[in-house]
CSV table of C-alpha atoms and ligand atoms in Angstrom, one decimal:
chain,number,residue,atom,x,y,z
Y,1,UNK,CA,-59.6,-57.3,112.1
Y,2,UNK,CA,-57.9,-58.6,109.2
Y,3,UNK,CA,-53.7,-58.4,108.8
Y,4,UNK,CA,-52.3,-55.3,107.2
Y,5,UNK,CA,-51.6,-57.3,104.0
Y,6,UNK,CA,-47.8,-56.8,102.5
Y,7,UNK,CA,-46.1,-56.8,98.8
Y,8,UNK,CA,-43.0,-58.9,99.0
Y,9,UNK,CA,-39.9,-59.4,96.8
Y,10,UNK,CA,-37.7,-62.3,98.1
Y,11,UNK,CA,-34.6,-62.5,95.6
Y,12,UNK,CA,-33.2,-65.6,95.1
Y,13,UNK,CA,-29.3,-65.9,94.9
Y,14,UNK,CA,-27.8,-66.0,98.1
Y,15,UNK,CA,-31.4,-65.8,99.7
Y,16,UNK,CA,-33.4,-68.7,98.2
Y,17,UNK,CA,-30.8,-70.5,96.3
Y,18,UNK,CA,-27.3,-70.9,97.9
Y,19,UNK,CA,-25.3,-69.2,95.2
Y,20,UNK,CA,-22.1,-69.1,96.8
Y,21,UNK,CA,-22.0,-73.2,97.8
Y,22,UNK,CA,-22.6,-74.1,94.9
Y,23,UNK,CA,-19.5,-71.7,93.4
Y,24,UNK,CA,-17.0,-73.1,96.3
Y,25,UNK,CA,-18.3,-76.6,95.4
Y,26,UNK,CA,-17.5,-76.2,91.6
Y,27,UNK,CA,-14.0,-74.3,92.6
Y,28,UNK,CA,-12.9,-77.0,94.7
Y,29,UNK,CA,-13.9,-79.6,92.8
Y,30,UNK,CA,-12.2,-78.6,89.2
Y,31,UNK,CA,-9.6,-76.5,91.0
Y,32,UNK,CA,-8.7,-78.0,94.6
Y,33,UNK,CA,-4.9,-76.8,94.5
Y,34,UNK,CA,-6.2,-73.3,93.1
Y,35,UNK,CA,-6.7,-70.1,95.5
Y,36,UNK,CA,-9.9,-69.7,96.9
Y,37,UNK,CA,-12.0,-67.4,99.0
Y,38,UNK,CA,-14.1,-69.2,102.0
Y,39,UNK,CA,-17.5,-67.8,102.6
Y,40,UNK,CA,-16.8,-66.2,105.6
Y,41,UNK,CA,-14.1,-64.1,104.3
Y,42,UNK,CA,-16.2,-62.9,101.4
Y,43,UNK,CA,-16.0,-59.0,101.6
Y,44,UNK,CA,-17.6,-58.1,97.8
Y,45,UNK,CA,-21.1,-59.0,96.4
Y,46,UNK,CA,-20.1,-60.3,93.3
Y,47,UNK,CA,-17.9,-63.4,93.7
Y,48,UNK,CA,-15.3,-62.6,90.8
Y,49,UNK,CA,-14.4,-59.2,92.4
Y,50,UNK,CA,-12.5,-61.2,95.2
Y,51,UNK,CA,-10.5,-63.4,92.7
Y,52,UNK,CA,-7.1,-62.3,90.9
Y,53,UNK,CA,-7.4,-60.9,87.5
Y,54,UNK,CA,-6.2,-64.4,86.4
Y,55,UNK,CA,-8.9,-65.9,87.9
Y,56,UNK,CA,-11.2,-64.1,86.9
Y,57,UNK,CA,-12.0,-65.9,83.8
Y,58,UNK,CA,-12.3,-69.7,85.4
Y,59,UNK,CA,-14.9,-67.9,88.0
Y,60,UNK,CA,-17.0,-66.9,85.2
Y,61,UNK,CA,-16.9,-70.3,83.2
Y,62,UNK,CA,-18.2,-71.6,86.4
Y,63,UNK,CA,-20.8,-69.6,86.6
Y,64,UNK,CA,-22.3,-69.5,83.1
Y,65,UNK,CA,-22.0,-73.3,82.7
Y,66,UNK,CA,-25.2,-75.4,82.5
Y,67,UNK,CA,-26.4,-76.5,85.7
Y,68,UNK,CA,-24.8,-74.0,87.8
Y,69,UNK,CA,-28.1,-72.4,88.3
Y,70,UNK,CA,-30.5,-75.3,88.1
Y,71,UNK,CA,-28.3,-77.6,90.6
Y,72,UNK,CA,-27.8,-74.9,93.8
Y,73,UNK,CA,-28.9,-76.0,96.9
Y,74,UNK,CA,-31.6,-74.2,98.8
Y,75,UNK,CA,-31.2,-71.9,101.8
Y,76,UNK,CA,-32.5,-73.1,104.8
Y,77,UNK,CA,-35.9,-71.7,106.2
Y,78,UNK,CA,-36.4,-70.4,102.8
Y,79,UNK,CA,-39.2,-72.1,101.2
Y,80,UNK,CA,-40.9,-72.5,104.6
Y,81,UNK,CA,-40.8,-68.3,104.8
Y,82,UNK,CA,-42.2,-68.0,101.7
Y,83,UNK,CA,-44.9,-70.3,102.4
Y,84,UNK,CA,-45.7,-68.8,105.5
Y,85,UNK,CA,-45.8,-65.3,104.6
Y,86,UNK,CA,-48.2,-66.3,101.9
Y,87,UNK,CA,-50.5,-68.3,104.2
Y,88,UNK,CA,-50.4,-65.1,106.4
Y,89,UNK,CA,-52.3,-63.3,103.5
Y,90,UNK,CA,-49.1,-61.5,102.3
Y,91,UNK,CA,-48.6,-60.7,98.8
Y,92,UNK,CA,-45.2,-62.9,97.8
Y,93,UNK,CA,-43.2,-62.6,95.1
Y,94,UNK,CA,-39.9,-63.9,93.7
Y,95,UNK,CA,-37.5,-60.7,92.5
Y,96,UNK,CA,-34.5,-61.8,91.0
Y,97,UNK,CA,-32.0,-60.5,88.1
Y,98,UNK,CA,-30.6,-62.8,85.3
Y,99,UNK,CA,-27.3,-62.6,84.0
Y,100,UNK,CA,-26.5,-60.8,81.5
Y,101,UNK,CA,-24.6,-64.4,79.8
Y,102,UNK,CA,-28.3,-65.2,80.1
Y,103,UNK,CA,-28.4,-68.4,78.0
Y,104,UNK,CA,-28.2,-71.2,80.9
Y,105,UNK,CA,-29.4,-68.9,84.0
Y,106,UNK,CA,-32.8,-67.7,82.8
Y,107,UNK,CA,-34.3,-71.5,82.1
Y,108,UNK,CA,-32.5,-72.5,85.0
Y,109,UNK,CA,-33.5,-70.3,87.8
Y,110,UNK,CA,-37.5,-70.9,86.5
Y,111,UNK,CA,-36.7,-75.0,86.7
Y,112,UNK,CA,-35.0,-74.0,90.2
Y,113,UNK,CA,-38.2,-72.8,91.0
Y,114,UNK,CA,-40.2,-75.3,90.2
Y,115,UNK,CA,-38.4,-77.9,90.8
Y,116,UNK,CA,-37.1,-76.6,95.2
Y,117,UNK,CA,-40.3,-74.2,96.2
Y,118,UNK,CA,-42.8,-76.2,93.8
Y,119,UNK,CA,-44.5,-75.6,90.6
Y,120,UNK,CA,-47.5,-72.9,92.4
Y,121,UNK,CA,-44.3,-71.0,92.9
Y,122,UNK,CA,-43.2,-70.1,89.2
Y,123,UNK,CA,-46.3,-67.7,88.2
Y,124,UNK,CA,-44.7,-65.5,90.8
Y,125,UNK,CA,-41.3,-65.2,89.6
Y,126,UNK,CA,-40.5,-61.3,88.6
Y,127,UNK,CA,-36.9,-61.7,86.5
Y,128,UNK,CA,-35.5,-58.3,86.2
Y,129,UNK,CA,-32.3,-56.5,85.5
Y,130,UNK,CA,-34.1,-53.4,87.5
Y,131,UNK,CA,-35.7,-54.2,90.8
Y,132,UNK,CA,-36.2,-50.7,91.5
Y,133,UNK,CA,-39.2,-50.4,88.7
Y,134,UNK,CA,-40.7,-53.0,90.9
Y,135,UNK,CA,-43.3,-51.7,93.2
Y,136,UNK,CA,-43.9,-53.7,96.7
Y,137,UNK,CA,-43.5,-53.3,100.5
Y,138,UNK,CA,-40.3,-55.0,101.2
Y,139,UNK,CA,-37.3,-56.1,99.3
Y,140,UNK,CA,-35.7,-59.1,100.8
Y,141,UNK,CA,-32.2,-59.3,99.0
Y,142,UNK,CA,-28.6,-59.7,100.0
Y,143,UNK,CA,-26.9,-57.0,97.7
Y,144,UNK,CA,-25.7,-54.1,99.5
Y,145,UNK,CA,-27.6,-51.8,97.6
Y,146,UNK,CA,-29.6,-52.0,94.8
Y,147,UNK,CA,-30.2,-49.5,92.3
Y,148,UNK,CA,-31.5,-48.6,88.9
Y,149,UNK,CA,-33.6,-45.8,87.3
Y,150,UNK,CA,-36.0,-45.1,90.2
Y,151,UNK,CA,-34.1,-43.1,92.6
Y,152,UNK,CA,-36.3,-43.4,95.4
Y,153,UNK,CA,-38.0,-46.9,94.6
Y,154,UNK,CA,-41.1,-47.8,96.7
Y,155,UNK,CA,-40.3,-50.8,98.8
Y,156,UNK,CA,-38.0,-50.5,102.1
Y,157,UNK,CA,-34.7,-53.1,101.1
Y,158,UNK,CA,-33.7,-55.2,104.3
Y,159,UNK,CA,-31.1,-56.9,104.0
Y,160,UNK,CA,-30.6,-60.8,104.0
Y,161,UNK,CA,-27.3,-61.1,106.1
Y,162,UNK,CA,-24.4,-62.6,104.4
Y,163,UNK,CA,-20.7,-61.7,105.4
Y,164,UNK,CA,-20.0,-59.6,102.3
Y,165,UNK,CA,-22.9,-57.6,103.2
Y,166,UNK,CA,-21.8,-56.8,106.9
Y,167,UNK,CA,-20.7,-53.1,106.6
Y,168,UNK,CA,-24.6,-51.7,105.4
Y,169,UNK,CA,-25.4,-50.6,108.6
Y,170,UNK,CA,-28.5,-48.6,108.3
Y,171,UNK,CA,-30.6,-51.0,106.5
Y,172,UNK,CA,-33.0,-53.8,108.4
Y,173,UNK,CA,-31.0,-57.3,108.5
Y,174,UNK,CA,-32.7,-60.7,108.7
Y,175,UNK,CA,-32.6,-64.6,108.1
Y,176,UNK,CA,-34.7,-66.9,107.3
Y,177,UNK,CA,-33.7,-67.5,111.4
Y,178,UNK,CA,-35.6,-64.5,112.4
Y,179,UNK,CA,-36.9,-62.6,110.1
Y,180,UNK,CA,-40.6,-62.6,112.2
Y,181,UNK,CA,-39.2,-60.8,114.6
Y,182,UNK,CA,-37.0,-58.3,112.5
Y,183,UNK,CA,-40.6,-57.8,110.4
Y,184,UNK,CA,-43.0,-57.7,113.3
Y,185,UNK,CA,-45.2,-59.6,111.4
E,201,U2P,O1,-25.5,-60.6,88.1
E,201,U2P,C1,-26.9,-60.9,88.0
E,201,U2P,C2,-27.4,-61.6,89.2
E,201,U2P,O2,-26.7,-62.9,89.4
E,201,U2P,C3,-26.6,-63.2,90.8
E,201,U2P,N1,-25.1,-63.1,91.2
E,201,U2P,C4,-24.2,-62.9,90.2
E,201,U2P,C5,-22.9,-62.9,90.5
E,201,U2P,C6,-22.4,-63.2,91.8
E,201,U2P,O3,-21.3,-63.2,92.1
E,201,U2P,N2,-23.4,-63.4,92.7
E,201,U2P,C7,-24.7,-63.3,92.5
E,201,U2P,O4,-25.6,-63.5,93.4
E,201,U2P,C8,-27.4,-62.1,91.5
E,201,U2P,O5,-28.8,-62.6,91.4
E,201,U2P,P1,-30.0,-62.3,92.4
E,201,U2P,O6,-29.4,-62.3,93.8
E,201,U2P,O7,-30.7,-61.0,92.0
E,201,U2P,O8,-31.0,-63.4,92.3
E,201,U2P,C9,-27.2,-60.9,90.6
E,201,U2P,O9,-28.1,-59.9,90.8
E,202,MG,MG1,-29.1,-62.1,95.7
């Protein structure tokens, strides 16, 4: 009997690519005097909510300058996951959402791709602002909840645990540690 073969959406940021170490590393570097919010104390999704209004500005200048994307380090497990879901027979692809100061992150996440999980990798990117239109099995993504014009989209979102996702409590929750079990697959 063959597997019951599975659509998958693996986002990137804070699941593939380590989003938030390469932020802190930035921050640290340009700014070590300046305040500064460790990892584990991170309660909101998107980094700049956590920073003071007069922040705010030097966060985003961070993140929209060149490299930022194409330099993050990946998460580890990541790129073996993929590869073993795919050699399972599972359908894999990767579902993530640009920013909207597009003009360094779009080229740079598809040369992230290439470059970390390998060229084979990159017809299989799905960049979106609206992951709900996206029809699969599973989303694998670490924002708390995702939305967009499809109300009830068609893939079950677990959760990729990160401590500013903590308090969803009624979604599935994995890492690249365990996410076997967590799937049953
Ligand atoms: O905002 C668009 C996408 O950029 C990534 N992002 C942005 C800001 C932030 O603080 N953290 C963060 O992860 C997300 O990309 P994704 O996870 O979809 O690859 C966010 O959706
Ligand atoms: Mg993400």
């Amino acid at each position: 009997m063959g597997i019951n073969k599975m659509r998958f959406l693996i986002d990137m940021d804070g699941v593939l690519s380590d989003f938030d170490g390469e932020f802190l590393k930035r921050w640290r570097e340009r700014y070590p005097d300046k305040f500064y919010v460790p990892l584990a104390e991170r309660t909101t999704f998107y980094v700049k909510q956590q920073y003071p209004d007069e922040l705010k500005p030097l966060v985003s200048e961070i993140v929209w300058a060149p490299g930022f994307f194409r330099d993050m380090m990946p998460v580890d497990g990541g790129k073996e996951a993929l590869t073993e879901m795919r050699s399972m027979g599972h359908e894999v692809f990767i579902c993530t959402s640009p920013l909207t100061t597009y003009q360094n992150c779009v080229l740079e996440k598809f040369e992230w791709v290439d470059r970390v999980l390998g060229s084979q990798w990159v017809s299989n990117i799905i960049l979106t602002k609206d992951k709900t239109l996206v029809k699969a099995d599973y989303l694998i993504d670490d924002k708390p909840n995702i939305t967009g014009v499809e109300n009830t989209p068609g893939w079950e979102h677990i959760v990729y645990d990160q401590p500013y996702n903590r308090e969803i409590d009624n979604k599935r929750r994995l890492t690249w540690g365990n996410w076997k079990s967590v799937l049953r697959i």
